[in-house]
Coordinates of C-alpha atoms in Angstrom, one line a residue:
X1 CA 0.0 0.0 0.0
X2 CA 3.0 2.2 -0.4
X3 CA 2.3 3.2 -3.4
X4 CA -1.1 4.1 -2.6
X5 CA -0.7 6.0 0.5
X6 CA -0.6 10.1 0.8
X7 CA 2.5 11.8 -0.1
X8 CA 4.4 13.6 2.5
X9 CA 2.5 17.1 3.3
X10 CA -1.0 15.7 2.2
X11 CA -3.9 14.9 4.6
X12 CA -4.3 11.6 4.7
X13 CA -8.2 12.1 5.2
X14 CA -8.6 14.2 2.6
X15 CA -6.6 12.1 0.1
X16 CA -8.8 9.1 0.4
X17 CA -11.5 11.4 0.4
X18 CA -10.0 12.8 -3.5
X19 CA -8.8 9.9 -4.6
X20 CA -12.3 7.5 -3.8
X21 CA -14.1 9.8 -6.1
X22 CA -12.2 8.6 -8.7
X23 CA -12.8 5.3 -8.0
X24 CA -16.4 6.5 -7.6
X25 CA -17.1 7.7 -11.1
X26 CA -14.8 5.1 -12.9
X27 CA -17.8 2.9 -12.7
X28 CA -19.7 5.1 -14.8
X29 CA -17.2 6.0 -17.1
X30 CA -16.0 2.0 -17.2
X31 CA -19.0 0.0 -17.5
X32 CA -21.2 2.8 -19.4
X33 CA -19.2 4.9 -21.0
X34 CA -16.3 2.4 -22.6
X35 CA -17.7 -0.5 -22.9
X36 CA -21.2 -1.6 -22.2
X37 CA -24.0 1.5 -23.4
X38 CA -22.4 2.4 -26.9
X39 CA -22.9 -1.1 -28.4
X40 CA -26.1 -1.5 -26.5
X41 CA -27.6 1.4 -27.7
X42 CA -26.2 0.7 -31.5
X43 CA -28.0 -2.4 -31.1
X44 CA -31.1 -1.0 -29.6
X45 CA -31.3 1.5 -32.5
X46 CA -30.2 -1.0 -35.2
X47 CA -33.1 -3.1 -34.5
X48 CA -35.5 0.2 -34.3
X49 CA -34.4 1.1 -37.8
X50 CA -33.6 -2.5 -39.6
X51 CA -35.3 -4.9 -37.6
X52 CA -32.5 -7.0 -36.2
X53 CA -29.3 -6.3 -34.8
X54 CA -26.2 -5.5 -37.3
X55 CA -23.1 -7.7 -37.0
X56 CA -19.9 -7.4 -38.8
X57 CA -21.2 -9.9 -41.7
X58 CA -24.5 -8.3 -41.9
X59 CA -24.3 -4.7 -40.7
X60 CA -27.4 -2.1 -40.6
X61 CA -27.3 0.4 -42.8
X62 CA -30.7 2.2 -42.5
X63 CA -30.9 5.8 -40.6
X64 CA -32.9 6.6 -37.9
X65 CA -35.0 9.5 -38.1
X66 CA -34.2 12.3 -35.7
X67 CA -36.1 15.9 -36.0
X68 CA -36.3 15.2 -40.1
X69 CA -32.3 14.2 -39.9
X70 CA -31.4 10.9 -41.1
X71 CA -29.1 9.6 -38.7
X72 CA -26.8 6.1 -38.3
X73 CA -27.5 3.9 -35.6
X74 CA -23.5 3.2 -35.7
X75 CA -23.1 7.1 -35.2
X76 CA -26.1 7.4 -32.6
X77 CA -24.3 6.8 -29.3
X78 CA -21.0 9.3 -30.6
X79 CA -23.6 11.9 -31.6
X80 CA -24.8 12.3 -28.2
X81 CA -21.5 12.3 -26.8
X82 CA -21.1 15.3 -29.2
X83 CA -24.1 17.0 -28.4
X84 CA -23.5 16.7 -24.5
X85 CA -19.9 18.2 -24.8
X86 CA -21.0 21.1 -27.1
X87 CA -23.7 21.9 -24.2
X88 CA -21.0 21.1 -21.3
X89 CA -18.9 24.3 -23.0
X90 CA -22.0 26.6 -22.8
X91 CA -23.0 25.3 -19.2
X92 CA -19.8 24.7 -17.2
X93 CA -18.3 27.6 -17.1
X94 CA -21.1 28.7 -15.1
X95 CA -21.0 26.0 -12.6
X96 CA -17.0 26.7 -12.4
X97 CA -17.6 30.0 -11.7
X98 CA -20.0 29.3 -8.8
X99 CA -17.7 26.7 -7.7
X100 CA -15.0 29.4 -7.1
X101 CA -17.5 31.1 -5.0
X102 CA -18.8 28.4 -2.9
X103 CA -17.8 27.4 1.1
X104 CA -19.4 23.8 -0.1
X105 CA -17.5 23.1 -2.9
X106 CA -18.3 19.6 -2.0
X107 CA -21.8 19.1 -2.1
X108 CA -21.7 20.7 -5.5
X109 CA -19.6 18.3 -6.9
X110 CA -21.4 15.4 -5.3
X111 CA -24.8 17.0 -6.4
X112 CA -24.0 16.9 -10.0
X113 CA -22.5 13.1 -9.6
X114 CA -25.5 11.7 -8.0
X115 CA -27.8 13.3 -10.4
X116 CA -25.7 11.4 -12.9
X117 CA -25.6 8.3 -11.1
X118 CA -29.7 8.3 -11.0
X119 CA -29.5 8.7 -14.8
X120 CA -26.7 5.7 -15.3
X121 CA -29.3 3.8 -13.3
X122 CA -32.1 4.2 -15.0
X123 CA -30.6 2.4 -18.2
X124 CA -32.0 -0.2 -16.8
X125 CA -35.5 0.6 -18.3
X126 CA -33.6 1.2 -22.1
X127 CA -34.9 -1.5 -24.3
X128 CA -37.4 -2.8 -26.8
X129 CA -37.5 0.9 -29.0
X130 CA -36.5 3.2 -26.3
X131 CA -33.1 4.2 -28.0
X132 CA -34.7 7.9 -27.1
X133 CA -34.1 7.2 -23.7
X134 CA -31.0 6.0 -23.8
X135 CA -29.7 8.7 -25.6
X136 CA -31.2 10.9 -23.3
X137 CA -30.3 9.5 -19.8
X138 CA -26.4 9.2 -22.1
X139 CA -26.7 12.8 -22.4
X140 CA -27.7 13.7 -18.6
X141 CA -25.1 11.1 -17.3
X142 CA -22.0 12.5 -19.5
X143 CA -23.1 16.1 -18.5
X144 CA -23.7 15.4 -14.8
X145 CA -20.6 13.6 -15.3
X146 CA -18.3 16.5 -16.4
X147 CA -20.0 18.9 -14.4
X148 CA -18.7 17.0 -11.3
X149 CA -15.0 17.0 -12.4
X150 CA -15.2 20.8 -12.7
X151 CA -15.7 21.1 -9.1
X152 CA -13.4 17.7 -8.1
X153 CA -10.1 18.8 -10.7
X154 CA -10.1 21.9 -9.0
X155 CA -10.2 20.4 -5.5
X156 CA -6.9 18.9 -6.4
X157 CA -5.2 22.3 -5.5
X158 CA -6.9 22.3 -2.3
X159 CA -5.6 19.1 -1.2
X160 CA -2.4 18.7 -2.7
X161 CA 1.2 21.4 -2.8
X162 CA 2.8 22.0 -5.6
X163 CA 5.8 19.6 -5.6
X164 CA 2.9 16.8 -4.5
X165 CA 0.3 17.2 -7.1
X166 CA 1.4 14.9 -10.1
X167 CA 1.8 12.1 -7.2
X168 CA -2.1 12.3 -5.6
X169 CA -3.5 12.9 -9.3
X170 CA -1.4 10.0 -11.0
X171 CA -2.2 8.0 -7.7
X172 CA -5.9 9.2 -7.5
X173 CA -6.5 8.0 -11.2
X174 CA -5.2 4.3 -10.3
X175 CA -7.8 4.3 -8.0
X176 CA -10.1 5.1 -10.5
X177 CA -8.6 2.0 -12.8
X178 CA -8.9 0.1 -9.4
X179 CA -12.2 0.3 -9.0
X180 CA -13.5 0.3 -12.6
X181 CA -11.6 -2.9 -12.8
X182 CA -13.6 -4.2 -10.0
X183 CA -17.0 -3.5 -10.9
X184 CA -16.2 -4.4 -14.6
X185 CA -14.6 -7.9 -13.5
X186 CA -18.2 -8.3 -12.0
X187 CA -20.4 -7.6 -15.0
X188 CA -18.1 -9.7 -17.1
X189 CA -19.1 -12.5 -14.5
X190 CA -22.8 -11.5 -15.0
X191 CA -22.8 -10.7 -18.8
X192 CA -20.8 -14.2 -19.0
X193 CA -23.4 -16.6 -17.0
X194 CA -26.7 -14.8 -18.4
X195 CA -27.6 -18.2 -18.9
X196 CA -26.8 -20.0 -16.3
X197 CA -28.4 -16.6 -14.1
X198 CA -31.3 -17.4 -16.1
X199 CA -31.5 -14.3 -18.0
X200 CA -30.9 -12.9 -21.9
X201 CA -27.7 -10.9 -22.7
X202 CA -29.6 -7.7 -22.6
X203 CA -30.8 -8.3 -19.1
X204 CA -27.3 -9.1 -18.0
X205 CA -26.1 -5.9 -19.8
X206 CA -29.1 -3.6 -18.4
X207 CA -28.3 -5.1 -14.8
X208 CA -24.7 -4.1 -15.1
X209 CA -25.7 -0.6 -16.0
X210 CA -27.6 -0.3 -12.8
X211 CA -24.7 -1.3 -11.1
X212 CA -22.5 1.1 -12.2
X213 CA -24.9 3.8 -11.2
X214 CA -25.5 2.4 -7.9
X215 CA -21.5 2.1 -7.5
X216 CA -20.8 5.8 -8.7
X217 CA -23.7 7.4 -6.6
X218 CA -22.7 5.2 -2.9
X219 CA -19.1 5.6 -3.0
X220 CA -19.7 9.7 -3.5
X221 CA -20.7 9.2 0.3
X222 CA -17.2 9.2 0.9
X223 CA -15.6 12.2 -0.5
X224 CA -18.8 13.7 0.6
X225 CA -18.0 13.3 4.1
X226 CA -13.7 13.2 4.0
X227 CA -13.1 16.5 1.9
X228 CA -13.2 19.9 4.1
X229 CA -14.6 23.2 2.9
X230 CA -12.7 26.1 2.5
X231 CA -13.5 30.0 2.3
X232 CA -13.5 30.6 -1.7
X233 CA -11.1 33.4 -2.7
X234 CA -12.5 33.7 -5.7
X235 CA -13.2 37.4 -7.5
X236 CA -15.3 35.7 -10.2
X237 CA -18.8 36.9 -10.9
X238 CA -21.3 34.8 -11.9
X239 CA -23.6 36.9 -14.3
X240 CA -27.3 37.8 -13.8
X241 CA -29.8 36.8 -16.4
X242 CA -31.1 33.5 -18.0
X243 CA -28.7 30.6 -18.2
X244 CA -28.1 30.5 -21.8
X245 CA -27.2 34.2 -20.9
X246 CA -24.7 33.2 -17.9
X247 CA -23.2 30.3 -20.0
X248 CA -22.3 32.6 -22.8
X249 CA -21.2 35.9 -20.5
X250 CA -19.5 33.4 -18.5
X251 CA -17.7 31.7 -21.2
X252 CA -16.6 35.2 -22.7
X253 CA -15.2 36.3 -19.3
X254 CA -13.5 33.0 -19.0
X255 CA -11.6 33.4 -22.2
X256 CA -11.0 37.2 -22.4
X257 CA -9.0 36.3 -18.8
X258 CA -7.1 33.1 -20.3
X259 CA -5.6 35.3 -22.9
X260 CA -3.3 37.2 -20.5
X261 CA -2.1 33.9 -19.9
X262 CA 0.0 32.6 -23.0
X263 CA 1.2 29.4 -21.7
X264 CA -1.6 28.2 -20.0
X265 CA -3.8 28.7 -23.2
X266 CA -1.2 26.7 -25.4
X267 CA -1.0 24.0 -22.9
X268 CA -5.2 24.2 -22.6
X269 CA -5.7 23.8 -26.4
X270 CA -3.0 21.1 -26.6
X271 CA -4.8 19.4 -24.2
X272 CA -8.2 20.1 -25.8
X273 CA -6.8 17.9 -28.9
X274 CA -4.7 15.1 -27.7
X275 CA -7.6 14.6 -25.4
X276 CA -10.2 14.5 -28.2
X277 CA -8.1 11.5 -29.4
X278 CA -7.8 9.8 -25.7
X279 CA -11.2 10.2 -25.3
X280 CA -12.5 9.2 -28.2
X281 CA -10.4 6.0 -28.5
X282 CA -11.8 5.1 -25.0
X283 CA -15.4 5.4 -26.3
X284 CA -15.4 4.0 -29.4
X285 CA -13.1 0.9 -28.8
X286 CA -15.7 -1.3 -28.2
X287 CA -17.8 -0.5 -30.2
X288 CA -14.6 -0.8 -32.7
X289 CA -14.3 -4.0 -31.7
X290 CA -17.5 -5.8 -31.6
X291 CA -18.6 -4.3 -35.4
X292 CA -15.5 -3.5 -37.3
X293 CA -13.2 -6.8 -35.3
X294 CA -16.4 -9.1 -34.6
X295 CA -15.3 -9.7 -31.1
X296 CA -18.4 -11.2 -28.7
X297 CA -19.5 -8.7 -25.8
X298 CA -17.4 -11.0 -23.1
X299 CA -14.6 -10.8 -25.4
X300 CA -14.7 -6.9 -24.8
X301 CA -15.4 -6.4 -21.4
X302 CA -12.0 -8.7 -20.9
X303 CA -9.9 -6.7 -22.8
X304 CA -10.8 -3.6 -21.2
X305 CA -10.5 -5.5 -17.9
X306 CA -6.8 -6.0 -19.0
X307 CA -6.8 -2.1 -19.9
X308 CA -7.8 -1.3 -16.6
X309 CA -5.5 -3.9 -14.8
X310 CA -2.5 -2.6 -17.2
X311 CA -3.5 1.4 -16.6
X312 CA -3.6 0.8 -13.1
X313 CA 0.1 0.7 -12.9
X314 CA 0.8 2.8 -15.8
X315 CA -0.6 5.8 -14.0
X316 CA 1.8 4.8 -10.9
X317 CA 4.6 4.5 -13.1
X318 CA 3.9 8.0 -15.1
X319 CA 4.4 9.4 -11.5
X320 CA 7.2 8.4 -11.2
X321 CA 8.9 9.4 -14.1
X322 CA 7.2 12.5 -13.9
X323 CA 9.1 13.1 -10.3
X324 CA 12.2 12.3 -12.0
X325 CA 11.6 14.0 -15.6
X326 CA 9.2 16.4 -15.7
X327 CA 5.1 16.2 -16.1
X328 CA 5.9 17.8 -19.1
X329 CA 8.5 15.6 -21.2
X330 CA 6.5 12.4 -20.1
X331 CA 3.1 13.6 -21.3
X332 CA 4.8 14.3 -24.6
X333 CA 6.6 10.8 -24.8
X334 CA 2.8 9.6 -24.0
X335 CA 1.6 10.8 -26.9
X336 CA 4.1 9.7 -29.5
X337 CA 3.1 5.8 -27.7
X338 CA -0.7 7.4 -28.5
X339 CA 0.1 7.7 -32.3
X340 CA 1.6 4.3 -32.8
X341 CA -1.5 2.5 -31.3
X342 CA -4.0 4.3 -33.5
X343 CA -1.9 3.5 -36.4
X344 CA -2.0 -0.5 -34.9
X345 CA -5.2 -0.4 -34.8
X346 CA -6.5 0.7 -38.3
X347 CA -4.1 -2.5 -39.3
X348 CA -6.0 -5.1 -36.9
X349 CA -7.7 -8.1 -38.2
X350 CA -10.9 -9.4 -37.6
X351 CA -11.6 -11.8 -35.7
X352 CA -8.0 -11.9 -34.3
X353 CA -8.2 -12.0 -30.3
X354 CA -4.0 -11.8 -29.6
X355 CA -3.4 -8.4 -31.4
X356 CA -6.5 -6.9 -29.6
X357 CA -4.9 -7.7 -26.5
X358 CA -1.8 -6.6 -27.4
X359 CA -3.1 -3.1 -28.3
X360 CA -5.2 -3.3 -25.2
X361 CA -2.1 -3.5 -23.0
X362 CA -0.8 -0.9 -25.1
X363 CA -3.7 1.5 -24.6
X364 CA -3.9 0.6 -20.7
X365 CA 0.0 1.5 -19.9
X366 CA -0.5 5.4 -21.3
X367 CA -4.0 5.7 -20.8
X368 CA -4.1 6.9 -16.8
X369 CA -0.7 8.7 -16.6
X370 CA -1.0 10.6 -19.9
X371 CA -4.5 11.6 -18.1
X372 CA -3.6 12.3 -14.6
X373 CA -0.1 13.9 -15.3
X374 CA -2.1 16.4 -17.8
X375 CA -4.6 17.4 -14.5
X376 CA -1.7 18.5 -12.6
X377 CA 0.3 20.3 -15.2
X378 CA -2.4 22.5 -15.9
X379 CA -3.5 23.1 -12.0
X380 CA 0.4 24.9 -11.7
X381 CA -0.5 27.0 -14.5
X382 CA -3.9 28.2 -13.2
X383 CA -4.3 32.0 -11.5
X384 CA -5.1 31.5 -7.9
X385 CA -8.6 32.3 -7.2
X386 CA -10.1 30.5 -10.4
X387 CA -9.4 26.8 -10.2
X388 CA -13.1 25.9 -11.0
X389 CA -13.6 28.2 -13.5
X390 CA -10.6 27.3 -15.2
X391 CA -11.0 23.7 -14.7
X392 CA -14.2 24.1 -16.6
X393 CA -12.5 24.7 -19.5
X394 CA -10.5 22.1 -19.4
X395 CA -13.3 19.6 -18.6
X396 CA -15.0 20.5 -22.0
X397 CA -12.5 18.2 -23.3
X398 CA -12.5 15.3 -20.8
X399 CA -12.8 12.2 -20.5
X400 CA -16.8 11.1 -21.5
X401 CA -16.7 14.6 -23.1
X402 CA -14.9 14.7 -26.1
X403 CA -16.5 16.2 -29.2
X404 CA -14.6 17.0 -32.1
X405 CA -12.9 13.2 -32.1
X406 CA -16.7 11.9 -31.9
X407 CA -17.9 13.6 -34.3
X408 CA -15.1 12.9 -36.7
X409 CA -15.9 9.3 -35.8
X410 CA -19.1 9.7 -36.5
X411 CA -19.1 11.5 -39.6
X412 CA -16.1 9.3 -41.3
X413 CA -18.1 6.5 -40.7
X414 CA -21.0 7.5 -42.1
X415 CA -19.7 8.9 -45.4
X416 CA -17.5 5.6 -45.3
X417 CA -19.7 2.6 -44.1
X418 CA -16.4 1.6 -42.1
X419 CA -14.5 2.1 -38.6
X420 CA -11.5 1.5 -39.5
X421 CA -10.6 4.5 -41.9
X422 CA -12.6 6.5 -38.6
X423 CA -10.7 5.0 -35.9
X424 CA -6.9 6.2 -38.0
X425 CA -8.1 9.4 -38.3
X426 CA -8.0 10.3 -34.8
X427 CA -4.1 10.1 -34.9
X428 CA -4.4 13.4 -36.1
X429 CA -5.8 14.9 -32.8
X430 CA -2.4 13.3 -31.5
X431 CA -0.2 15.3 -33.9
X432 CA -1.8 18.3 -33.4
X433 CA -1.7 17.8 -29.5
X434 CA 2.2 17.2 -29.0
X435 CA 3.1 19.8 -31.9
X436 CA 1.5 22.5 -29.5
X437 CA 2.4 20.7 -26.3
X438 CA 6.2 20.6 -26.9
X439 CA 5.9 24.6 -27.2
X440 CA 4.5 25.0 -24.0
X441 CA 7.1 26.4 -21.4
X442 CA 5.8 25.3 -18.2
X443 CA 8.0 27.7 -16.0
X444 CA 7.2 30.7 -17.7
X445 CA 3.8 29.6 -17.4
X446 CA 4.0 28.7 -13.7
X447 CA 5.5 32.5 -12.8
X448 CA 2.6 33.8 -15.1
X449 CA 0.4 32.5 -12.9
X450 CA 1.4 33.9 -10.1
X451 CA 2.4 30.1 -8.5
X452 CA 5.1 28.5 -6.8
X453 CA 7.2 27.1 -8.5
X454 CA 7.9 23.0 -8.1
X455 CA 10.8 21.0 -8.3
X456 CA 10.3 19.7 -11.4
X457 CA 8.2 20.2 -14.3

């Protein structure tokens, strides 16, 4: 438990209190959000619009119709992921803004993520037609969702010094791969014996669901009642009006004050499109690999059991060489790992279980510390004061609410008929990331800022 435990100079009660959130949510963004709800609802909409349920020999190719719009069952679930993200940067703004002027910080964050916990449970009532629920609770859950990391990214600066940060956020985030390998290894078990349970694969699937709301919305009990509330110092304020009205005067406010900050804006765009990618690989893989690959549901749900089992010491190890090298130089050696798997994966065969694994393992060794290494890196280069309101920035492109990569997906699938010319061109949100990243000077940045400066960087 060493590796696990708080770093010198951090409350012990309020790092089990940061890092179980992690774990919390991971169950929703595990079991809902990469693997189970996108197939399910691409197979719930399939057999809305074609009658049966597309495979990889037999796919679906007739549109939904949606407000007059003729849309893909394939692109359905990615769609929403889009649409949610494109509200997220209208709407959490605001709620950074009056995160940074809240004494209960906490119960914000915890309101927002049971609120999305209620919606990952109530998946358990998407079948038959009902792909309009799905998409809809998909949409609440992934808002609710990022809306809760606002508040809990920026509480990162609360608990943790400077010189300790990359440490409790790469350590929080293998928590997170801790316990979204836990629940997942349990709805393998479930999705695995649906027959010998005595129910069909969609029950098994629509129970798991539950369970990852249920997990997601107890274990916020515990940051709930760990973290400690502090007297904001915030000079942010939160405009009068209609929300539409706050989001964009909010939003405006936000960015006119990020422009007096040259480095933090390069880093925050740079992050905005390698993260795209990250993001956007997460949500898609399975989906990837049960139409493009023909892999069986189980076959999925193991492989991103070995992600999670793979990322958990990943993000340990990317804090350490981030204590020895720099946050900096290992996020950008992350990403150049990040262009090599996307490129591996266009080349995959179907049917092929060992090189799916192999790019699995691949995924799950950069996936956390690339993540969790980012957090910290930006929290040094954020004016005291706005943590929140910054942080909700940054959360418009994280993970569960990517856009642009989605939509890319989405759209290159649809003019194409195929994943795999959809899933290579997300290696371009990797390019672009690093090319901006490696001209980010973090110092500079940091004394912008008006922080202290760490150790290393």
């Amino acid at each position: 438990m060493g590796l696990l435990s708080a770093p010198a100079g951090v409350d012990k009660r309020e790092y089990w209190g940061f890092s179980l959130y992690d774990w919390a949510n991971s169950g929703y963004v595990t079991t809902v959000g990469t693997v189970l709800f996108a197939p399910y609802l691409t197979s719930v909409a399939e057999s809305a619009a074609c009658g049966y349920v597309g495979t990889a020999d037999k796919p679906c190719h007739t549109n939904l119709d949606v407000l007059g719009l003729g849309i893909s069952p394939g692109s359905l679930a990615f769609y929403v992921v889009t649409l949610a993200t494109l509200v997220s940067a209208l709407f959490l703004p605001v709620v950074g803004a009056i995160a940074d002027r809240m004494t209960r910080k906490k119960l914000l964050m915890c309101g927002f993520a049971w609120a999305g916990a209620l919606a990952a449970s109530s998946m358990v009532f998407v079948g038959g037609g009902r792909w309009a629920l799905g998409a809809l609770l998909l949409f609440i859950g992934n808002l609710c969702l990022g809306s809760s990391l606002v508040v809990y990214d920026s509480i990162l600066i609360d608990v943790a010094p400077p010189d300790q940060r990359d440490a409790v956020s790469s350590r929080a985030w293998a928590f997170g791969y801790a316990g979204g390998f836990l629940l997942l290894l349990v709805n393998l078990a479930v999705v695995t014996a649906h027959d010998a349970l005595g129910m069909s694969q969609g029950t098994a699937v629509r129970l798991s669901l539950l369970s990852a709301g249920l997990w997601w919305g107890l274990f916020t009990f515990i940051p709930f009642l760990r973290l400690r509330d502090r007297p904001p110092v915030s000079v942010v304020q939160v405009r009068s009006g209609s929300l539409v009205r706050q989001s964009f005067g909010q939003l405006s406010a936000t960015l006119k004050h990020l422009r007096n900050y040259k480095m933090t804006m390069l880093f925050l765009i740079a992050y905005l499109f390698f993260n795209d990618g990250i993001q956007t690989v997460i949500s898609v893989s399975s989906t990837y690999g049960e139409k493009q690959l023909g892999f069986e549901t189980q076959v999925l749900i193991a492989t991103i059991l070995l992600v999670q089992f793979v990322a958990f010491f990943g993000a340990l190890a990317f804090g350490r060489f981030a204590q020895r090298y720099g946050a900096h130089r290992t996020i950008a050696g992350g990403l150049v790992i990040w262009i090599v798997i996307v490129i591996a994966g266009f080349l995959l065969p179907a049917h092929q279980i060992v090189p799916f694994l192999a790019m699995g393992t691949a995924i799950g060794i950069v996936l956390g510390g690339t993540q969790a290494l980012s957090r910290s890196a930006f929290s040094q280069l954020i004016p005291k004061g706005r943590e929140a309101e910054y942080f909700s920035l940054y959360q418009a492109g994280e993970r569960g609410t990517s856009w642009l990569g989605t939509l890319v997906f989405g759209l290159v699938h649809q003019l194409t008929g195929s994943y795999r010319p959809a899933i290579v061109a997300l290696g371009l949100f990797f390019v672009i990331g690093l090319a901006l990243l490696v001209r980010v000077d973090m110092r500079r940045g940091i004394d912008e800022a008006g922080n202290s400066q760490p150790t290393v960087v």
